[in-house]
Amino acid sequence: GPIFYTMVGAVAFVLLIACSNVANLLLARGSSRQRELAVRLSMGAGRRRLITQLLTESVMLSVLGGVAGMLLGTWGVDAFIRWGLPTEVPYFMHFEVDRTVMLIATAITVASGIIFGIVPALTLTRPDLAVALREAGGRGGSANAALGRWRSGLVVAQLALSLVLLAGAALMVQSFLRSQRAQLGFATANVLTGSVALVGERYPNDSARTAARGELQRALASVPGVRSVALAAWLPIGECCMADAYTLPGRQELPGDRPTATWNAVSPGFFASVQTPLLRGREFTSADRGDAAKVVVISQALAQREWPGRDPVGQGILVGTDTVPRTIVGVVANLVVRKLTERTRLEQVYVPLDQGSTANAAFMIRFDAAPEAAVPAVRSAVGEIDRDLPISRLFTMERVIRDRMFEGRVYGAMFAVFGIVALLLASIGLYGVMSYGVAQRTQELGVRMALGAHVRDVLGLVLAQGARLILLGVLIGVPAAVGLAQLLRGTLYGIRATDPLTFIAVPFLLGLVGLVATLVPARRATRVDPVEALRAE
């Protein structure tokens, strides 16, 4: 889905930032070797040979980093499996660093070394570089100015990408934290869930399944410590529910134009058991059997959509393939049926379990205390009814919710890691550029101080240069971060994609860290000895 491709983009951003740092490192190292390269060019060394040498160095750096990254990635996948994955995953999903992953990582590593090494190699071996060095004496010439612009541009790109990742991380982490405090519309404490499928020769028809569900509910209610038992075709938050079209009597609509609502079949007393408030009318009772009049309970969202300002109890509604309208007997509060990031005001219809023609029998058992110790007793109770009836996903509701929310937890954590790594790399890149700039301007700064410039003037000069780079990075990064937020919008809960606090705090944090990274080279500039600088001049 979109979130997967967004995470791939986040990985690419971190890779770009790291590669930009390598390119900066090569430019800085190449700058100190300009005289050597110029001499070799002037003595007849082929430009292709020098470019090959510089590219080889770049690829070797990438390979070393790639090996370390693969080792770290293998450990990270193991940690991800232990901490992040839900209890059950589809059989076709595999999480391992296999041969394919290794080959792709190797290809990306080598390609990164070549792509981000080619610009420094071409820049440092330009034929006119020797002339520029002879004229400038190897310091402060136009060649160094060009290299400085390249390095500054790379740092601006790093800062912009870091801001994008930090904004995404901030939104995802806030979304996950808020989802932990979300109101689901039903009580989750001390609830054990599971399901059985009433299929096979023992359950050939609806009558047999109705009798089996009654036995199941009575058996589960007899387990010590049980307060209430509710049955349904699907459990909320789990793999709930089926979507079905509905219409109102007298409304003329084409089949494709009919609105839809989530459909579930529930037992009498279901809403009282799960503690979902009944707003109007009544719940289902034992009188709502399969041969009784067809009835339905609807959600508050559906009532507000179709009967705004009116009481829908007593009205009719046709659901799915119904030819005779079902009578609405009650309205219940909205509850989250699948996951939080979906629209919480989802229209819902509920029918009596005995009128649902379903073989599924999911149960929610509410205990007086923590239900984990009662698992063997629950299995035994089901076995007394049918020893060949397997129970699937016998978990506490807290565990079901944790599994259901694994995307927010995992993606939020991964975005946070990417954002922190990106900020660290961008800060290192900014520090490197500013340190290199101070080293290149040692004589100039020394002359300024010898002519009477104060320490605060030199400090301000260097800090202003760093602030300009940070400001450019923020100006480029904020619009890009807003674009990323729009991609994440469908996965966010409880926070807007354009949350103003996030887009104020993240640039502020980036600017603060960037200024701290600039401060160290700036303070070093103030300690330049004017006498030594003048003697060198």
XYZ file of C-alpha atoms in Angstrom:
537
model
C 0.000 0.000 0.000
C 0.971 3.693 0.085
C 2.638 3.395 3.483
C 4.992 0.692 2.151
C 6.118 2.860 -0.742
C 6.482 5.779 1.656
C 8.813 3.683 3.805
C 10.826 2.738 0.716
C 11.097 6.457 -0.017
C 12.257 7.087 3.554
C 14.987 4.478 3.122
C 16.005 6.158 -0.129
C 16.177 9.529 1.668
C 18.507 8.142 4.341
C 20.630 6.583 1.592
C 20.805 9.921 -0.242
C 21.848 11.724 2.931
C 24.552 9.155 3.657
C 25.778 9.280 0.059
C 25.830 13.073 0.178
C 28.073 12.853 3.219
C 30.400 10.489 1.349
C 30.462 12.864 -1.626
C 31.295 15.721 0.736
C 34.038 13.635 2.286
C 35.507 12.888 -1.146
C 35.335 16.550 -2.150
C 37.071 17.605 1.068
C 39.738 14.934 0.707
C 40.137 15.787 -2.969
C 40.570 19.461 -2.138
C 43.569 18.626 -0.005
C 44.963 16.598 -2.925
C 44.365 19.250 -5.579
C 48.047 20.072 -5.926
C 48.909 16.367 -6.248
C 46.208 15.839 -8.882
C 47.263 18.994 -10.733
C 50.891 17.864 -10.811
C 49.900 14.408 -12.078
C 47.738 15.981 -14.794
C 50.510 18.339 -15.833
C 52.992 15.448 -16.007
C 50.775 13.578 -18.467
C 48.625 11.347 -16.270
C 45.407 10.484 -18.063
C 42.233 11.992 -16.693
C 40.469 8.652 -17.100
C 43.042 6.985 -14.872
C 42.613 9.594 -12.136
C 38.827 9.330 -12.346
C 39.083 5.530 -12.083
C 41.267 5.858 -8.988
C 38.868 8.286 -7.293
C 35.834 6.143 -8.203
C 37.581 3.054 -6.818
C 38.081 4.852 -3.507
C 34.423 5.877 -3.505
C 33.205 2.349 -4.243
C 35.460 0.886 -1.539
C 33.956 3.281 1.015
C 30.476 2.269 -0.137
C 31.289 -1.437 0.056
C 32.628 -1.116 3.589
C 29.505 0.775 4.590
C 27.323 -1.742 2.748
C 28.837 -4.689 4.619
C 28.271 -2.944 7.939
C 24.736 -2.052 6.845
C 23.912 -5.660 5.902
C 25.096 -6.895 9.296
C 23.077 -4.199 11.037
C 20.084 -4.953 8.785
C 20.177 -8.650 9.677
C 20.113 -7.765 13.365
C 17.366 -5.219 12.740
C 15.138 -7.751 10.965
C 15.482 -10.155 13.904
C 14.587 -7.377 16.326
C 11.661 -6.352 14.121
C 10.279 -9.911 14.097
C 10.549 -10.223 17.870
C 9.040 -6.819 18.661
C 6.976 -5.555 15.793
C 5.162 -8.335 13.977
C 1.661 -9.453 14.881
C 1.127 -12.885 16.386
C 0.059 -14.361 13.072
C 1.147 -13.300 9.601
C 0.027 -14.654 6.219
C 1.928 -17.720 5.041
C 3.275 -15.863 1.999
C 4.978 -13.138 4.057
C 8.641 -13.822 4.845
C 10.951 -11.583 6.855
C 14.570 -12.496 6.327
C 17.752 -11.187 4.736
C 18.025 -13.739 1.923
C 20.133 -13.983 -1.220
C 17.836 -11.671 -3.178
C 18.081 -8.974 -0.537
C 21.857 -9.354 -0.445
C 22.130 -9.019 -4.231
C 19.901 -5.932 -4.301
C 21.799 -4.352 -1.401
C 25.117 -5.080 -3.109
C 23.919 -3.558 -6.373
C 22.652 -0.432 -4.598
C 25.923 -0.159 -2.662
C 28.107 -0.303 -5.774
C 25.776 1.998 -7.739
C 25.784 4.527 -4.891
C 29.585 4.524 -4.794
C 29.764 5.173 -8.532
C 26.957 7.746 -8.776
C 28.038 9.813 -5.786
C 31.734 9.452 -6.576
C 31.515 10.549 -10.194
C 30.824 14.237 -9.492
C 33.797 14.680 -7.116
C 35.992 12.717 -9.529
C 34.989 14.838 -12.538
C 35.230 18.086 -10.560
C 38.659 17.351 -9.119
C 40.191 16.231 -12.421
C 38.970 18.984 -14.701
C 41.700 19.923 -17.218
C 41.503 23.600 -16.187
C 42.040 22.681 -12.545
C 45.831 22.678 -12.950
C 45.761 26.186 -14.358
C 43.522 27.375 -11.540
C 45.828 25.858 -8.954
C 48.930 27.401 -10.449
C 47.264 30.783 -10.424
C 45.779 30.497 -6.929
C 48.617 28.694 -5.239
C 46.285 25.967 -4.160
C 44.170 28.035 -1.774
C 41.187 30.264 -2.141
C 40.956 30.106 -5.949
C 37.899 29.704 -8.122
C 38.310 25.923 -8.053
C 37.998 25.876 -4.290
C 35.006 28.186 -4.539
C 33.333 25.756 -6.963
C 34.030 22.848 -4.642
C 32.659 24.855 -1.755
C 29.412 25.460 -3.644
C 29.090 21.753 -4.382
C 29.611 20.853 -0.731
C 27.191 23.509 0.498
C 24.571 22.320 -1.987
C 24.917 18.750 -0.741
C 24.479 19.896 2.861
C 21.341 21.861 1.960
C 19.936 18.727 0.319
C 20.776 16.690 3.430
C 19.057 19.181 5.701
C 15.942 19.256 3.494
C 15.695 15.464 3.386
C 16.259 15.281 7.143
C 13.402 17.701 7.732
C 11.109 15.561 5.578
C 11.950 12.416 7.547
C 11.710 14.164 10.911
C 8.279 15.535 10.049
C 7.086 12.093 8.941
C 8.500 10.530 12.105
C 6.837 13.137 14.315
C 3.440 12.577 12.679
C 3.683 8.768 12.813
C 4.834 8.657 16.435
C 2.118 11.059 17.547
C -0.448 9.030 15.613
C 0.596 5.811 17.331
C 0.631 7.380 20.800
C -2.850 8.777 20.272
C -4.131 5.457 18.959
C -3.074 3.906 22.264
C -5.575 6.175 24.027
C -8.300 5.829 21.405
C -11.909 5.130 22.283
C -12.879 1.992 20.384
C -16.553 2.072 21.328
C -16.368 -1.100 23.427
C -14.591 -2.289 26.576
C -11.394 -4.287 26.112
C -10.191 -5.051 29.658
C -10.261 -8.669 30.868
C -11.690 -9.968 27.585
C -10.702 -13.262 25.963
C -11.538 -13.755 22.290
C -11.577 -16.650 19.876
C -13.650 -18.197 17.123
C -14.868 -21.522 15.804
C -16.238 -22.512 12.410
C -19.443 -24.534 12.565
C -18.955 -26.520 9.375
C -18.972 -30.186 8.467
C -21.409 -33.035 8.876
C -22.396 -32.083 12.436
C -23.551 -28.622 11.316
C -25.335 -29.128 7.994
C -27.836 -26.238 8.250
C -28.783 -23.063 10.106
C -30.892 -25.005 12.630
C -27.948 -27.180 13.676
C -25.657 -24.176 13.876
C -28.193 -22.261 15.999
C -28.354 -25.136 18.466
C -24.531 -25.402 18.547
C -24.144 -21.680 19.222
C -26.539 -21.950 22.151
C -24.539 -24.841 23.604
C -21.307 -22.941 23.034
C -22.562 -19.829 24.820
C -23.810 -21.841 27.799
C -20.561 -23.817 28.040
C -18.406 -20.700 27.942
C -20.608 -18.962 30.514
C -20.007 -21.856 32.914
C -16.225 -21.276 32.978
C -15.208 -19.974 36.432
C -14.748 -16.206 36.611
C -16.827 -15.424 33.512
C -19.001 -12.329 33.754
C -20.596 -12.407 30.290
C -20.292 -14.081 26.891
C -21.099 -12.535 23.501
C -21.089 -14.251 20.119
C -20.798 -12.700 16.678
C -19.982 -13.569 13.104
C -16.884 -11.349 13.353
C -15.143 -9.692 16.272
C -14.484 -5.941 16.299
C -10.885 -4.935 15.490
C -10.078 -8.483 14.393
C -11.031 -9.473 10.870
C -14.356 -7.670 11.033
C -16.555 -7.155 8.984
C -18.332 -7.788 5.706
C -19.400 -4.739 3.696
C -22.883 -4.878 2.199
C -25.079 -2.517 0.226
C -28.325 -1.245 1.699
C -31.247 0.857 0.620
C -34.441 2.247 2.104
C -37.936 1.162 1.066
C -39.256 3.292 -1.784
C -35.856 4.596 -2.797
C -35.058 4.031 -6.460
C -31.358 3.311 -6.944
C -29.251 1.408 -9.406
C -27.359 -1.528 -7.818
C -24.018 0.216 -8.221
C -25.290 3.412 -6.597
C -26.461 1.833 -3.326
C -24.530 2.978 -0.237
C -22.683 0.403 1.828
C -22.353 -0.369 5.510
C -20.373 -2.945 7.467
C -22.482 -5.969 8.313
C -22.242 -8.218 11.354
C -24.452 -10.822 13.017
C -24.425 -10.752 16.833
C -26.026 -12.688 19.676
C -28.674 -11.358 22.078
C -27.058 -9.180 24.738
C -23.966 -8.585 22.594
C -23.882 -4.804 23.081
C -24.404 -5.032 26.841
C -21.629 -7.603 27.063
C -19.092 -5.537 25.097
C -20.376 -2.363 26.831
C -21.312 -0.473 23.672
C -23.976 2.106 24.637
C -27.522 1.539 23.367
C -28.785 4.978 22.305
C -32.345 4.159 21.217
C -34.677 1.179 21.128
C -33.607 -2.264 22.247
C -30.999 -4.952 21.761
C -31.680 -8.324 20.232
C -33.375 -10.913 22.437
C -33.880 -14.668 22.329
C -37.176 -13.990 20.561
C -35.291 -12.781 17.454
C -34.948 -16.301 16.096
C -34.400 -17.336 12.527
C -38.142 -17.823 11.933
C -39.139 -14.540 13.598
C -39.647 -11.140 11.970
C -36.435 -9.778 10.476
C -34.943 -7.010 12.632
C -31.783 -4.945 12.602
C -29.808 -2.649 14.897
C -27.895 0.212 13.266
C -25.031 2.437 14.306
C -25.334 6.094 15.217
C -23.428 7.044 12.057
C -25.987 5.310 9.853
C -28.877 6.865 11.776
C -27.410 10.351 11.339
C -26.787 9.762 7.659
C -30.231 8.472 6.718
C -32.495 9.933 9.424
C -30.838 13.168 10.584
C -32.737 14.676 13.496
C -35.275 11.820 13.509
C -35.701 8.557 15.392
C -35.046 5.635 13.004
C -36.512 3.009 15.340
C -39.451 1.401 13.571
C -38.202 2.344 10.107
C -37.403 -0.275 7.468
C -34.149 -1.016 5.667
C -33.139 -3.543 3.019
C -29.657 -5.001 3.445
C -27.829 -6.990 0.785
C -30.222 -9.252 -1.122
C -33.213 -8.632 1.171
C -36.550 -8.443 -0.618
C -38.525 -7.674 2.546
C -37.421 -4.709 4.694
C -35.930 -5.401 8.102
C -37.338 -3.357 10.980
C -34.868 -1.172 12.878
C -35.280 -1.952 16.594
C -32.293 -0.106 18.043
C -29.443 2.363 17.560
C -26.020 1.818 19.173
C -22.955 4.024 19.469
C -20.288 3.818 16.786
C -17.484 1.383 17.375
C -14.256 0.727 15.511
C -14.770 -2.425 13.488
C -11.449 -2.825 11.679
C -8.678 -0.336 12.398
C -8.363 3.150 13.784
C -7.050 4.783 10.654
C -10.257 4.014 8.831
C -13.190 6.371 9.093
C -14.458 5.891 12.661
C -17.967 7.079 11.780
C -18.417 4.011 9.600
C -22.041 3.084 8.967
C -22.830 -0.292 10.538
C -25.770 -2.704 10.540
C -26.230 -5.622 12.932
C -28.613 -8.539 12.515
C -29.461 -11.297 15.012
C -26.960 -14.143 14.830
C -29.762 -16.654 14.266
C -30.925 -14.612 11.260
C -27.475 -14.168 9.790
C -26.996 -17.522 8.024
C -23.330 -17.631 8.999
C -21.110 -20.528 10.029
C -18.717 -18.272 11.956
C -19.022 -18.179 15.723
C -16.576 -15.722 17.254
C -16.799 -15.138 20.993
C -15.860 -12.422 23.453
C -15.686 -13.644 27.070
C -15.516 -10.995 29.777
C -13.871 -12.130 33.019
C -13.740 -10.618 36.474
C -9.928 -10.649 36.327
C -7.116 -11.208 33.825
C -8.254 -13.999 31.492
C -4.939 -15.648 30.567
C -5.236 -18.315 33.276
C -8.675 -19.351 31.994
C -7.459 -20.395 28.528
C -7.289 -24.156 29.360
C -10.797 -24.020 30.877
C -12.147 -22.346 27.737
C -10.571 -24.990 25.518
C -12.019 -27.692 27.723
C -15.503 -26.141 27.587
C -15.436 -26.068 23.785
C -14.071 -29.629 23.677
C -17.011 -30.892 25.710
C -19.328 -29.721 22.917
C -17.217 -31.029 20.049
C -13.730 -32.394 20.611
C -12.992 -31.965 16.896
C -13.948 -28.277 16.897
C -10.725 -26.220 16.701
C -10.488 -22.766 18.266
C -8.657 -20.159 16.220
C -6.934 -17.061 17.608
C -7.657 -17.618 21.288
C -6.159 -14.309 22.430
C -6.921 -11.526 24.848
C -8.515 -8.454 23.320
C -5.424 -6.411 24.236
C -3.328 -8.778 22.147
C -5.775 -8.596 19.244
C -5.622 -4.792 19.340
C -1.827 -4.843 19.564
C -1.649 -7.091 16.513
C -4.148 -4.961 14.644
C -2.185 -1.798 15.365
C 1.207 -3.233 14.456
C 1.500 -1.056 11.335
C 1.346 2.172 13.311
C 3.772 0.860 15.909
C 6.302 -0.500 13.423
C 6.116 2.304 10.870
C 6.224 4.925 13.604
C 9.321 3.340 15.139
C 11.017 2.968 11.749
C 10.259 6.560 10.795
C 11.645 7.714 14.154
C 14.874 5.750 13.576
C 15.194 7.103 10.034
C 14.550 10.650 11.231
C 17.137 10.457 14.011
C 19.746 8.902 11.697
C 19.022 11.523 9.039
C 19.367 14.352 11.561
C 22.650 12.914 12.815
C 24.038 12.515 9.291
C 22.927 15.983 8.219
C 24.500 17.495 11.358
C 27.765 15.694 10.626
C 27.637 16.957 7.047
C 27.021 20.533 8.182
C 29.811 20.275 10.738
C 32.173 18.969 8.064
C 31.349 21.762 5.620
C 31.756 24.457 8.235
C 35.014 22.952 9.541
C 36.373 22.764 6.020
C 35.273 26.347 5.357
C 37.005 27.589 8.502
C 40.189 25.727 7.545
C 40.130 27.256 4.072
C 39.574 30.752 5.488
C 42.171 30.564 8.268
C 44.334 33.278 6.739
C 41.362 35.522 5.953
C 39.979 35.226 9.503
C 43.434 35.830 10.989
C 43.868 38.980 8.891
C 40.420 40.211 9.982
C 41.339 39.731 13.641
C 44.742 41.372 13.100
C 42.959 44.398 11.624
C 40.752 44.703 14.712
C 37.808 42.390 14.196
C 36.295 41.234 17.498
C 35.764 37.605 18.428
C 31.993 38.050 18.223
C 32.381 39.396 14.665
C 34.264 36.298 13.515
C 31.851 34.060 15.419
C 28.879 35.784 13.814
C 30.441 35.522 10.371
C 30.791 31.734 10.563
C 27.430 31.216 12.281
C 25.701 33.332 9.631
C 27.159 31.111 6.904
C 25.807 28.013 8.662
C 22.443 29.690 9.291
C 22.072 30.415 5.581
C 22.545 26.749 4.745
C 20.053 25.731 7.444
C 17.503 28.283 6.228
C 17.804 27.050 2.642
C 17.346 23.472 3.829
C 14.230 24.423 5.800
C 12.733 26.407 2.905
C 13.164 23.427 0.590
C 12.293 20.775 3.159
C 9.008 22.157 4.525
C 7.046 21.924 1.216
C 8.486 18.443 0.633
C 7.492 17.423 4.180
C 3.934 18.644 3.572
C 3.822 16.464 0.460
C 5.001 13.436 2.445
C 2.389 14.137 5.112
C -0.327 13.944 2.473
C 0.890 10.461 1.540
C 0.751 9.441 5.209
C -2.705 10.922 5.744
C -4.506 7.590 5.381
C -2.373 5.988 8.115
C -2.624 8.785 10.689
C -4.991 8.727 13.637
C -5.926 11.654 15.830
C -3.638 14.142 14.094
C -3.904 16.122 10.884
C -1.352 15.660 8.127
C -0.757 19.429 8.285
C -0.462 19.615 12.072
C 0.911 23.135 12.647
C 2.776 22.264 15.845
C 4.722 19.536 14.025
C 5.699 21.845 11.180
C 6.877 24.476 13.647
C 8.703 22.173 16.071
C 10.554 20.084 13.463
C 12.206 23.017 11.602
C 13.032 24.561 14.983
C 14.703 21.308 16.116
C 16.590 21.011 12.842
C 17.762 24.619 13.084
C 18.835 24.183 16.700
C 20.852 21.037 16.016
C 22.323 22.627 12.893
C 23.466 25.696 14.799
C 25.053 23.503 17.468
C 26.930 21.651 14.703
C 28.070 25.026 13.319
C 29.067 26.411 16.702
C 32.107 24.130 17.126
C 33.858 25.256 13.898
C 32.780 28.840 14.628
C 34.468 28.790 18.041
C 37.555 27.269 16.433
C 37.639 30.212 14.026
C 37.826 32.650 16.923
C 41.017 30.957 18.156
C 42.958 31.671 14.957
C 46.314 33.291 15.809
C 46.529 36.572 13.808
C 50.355 36.496 13.918
C 50.542 33.013 12.403
C 47.942 33.957 9.780
C 49.870 37.097 8.783
C 53.155 35.188 8.655
C 51.558 32.608 6.314
C 50.124 35.430 4.196
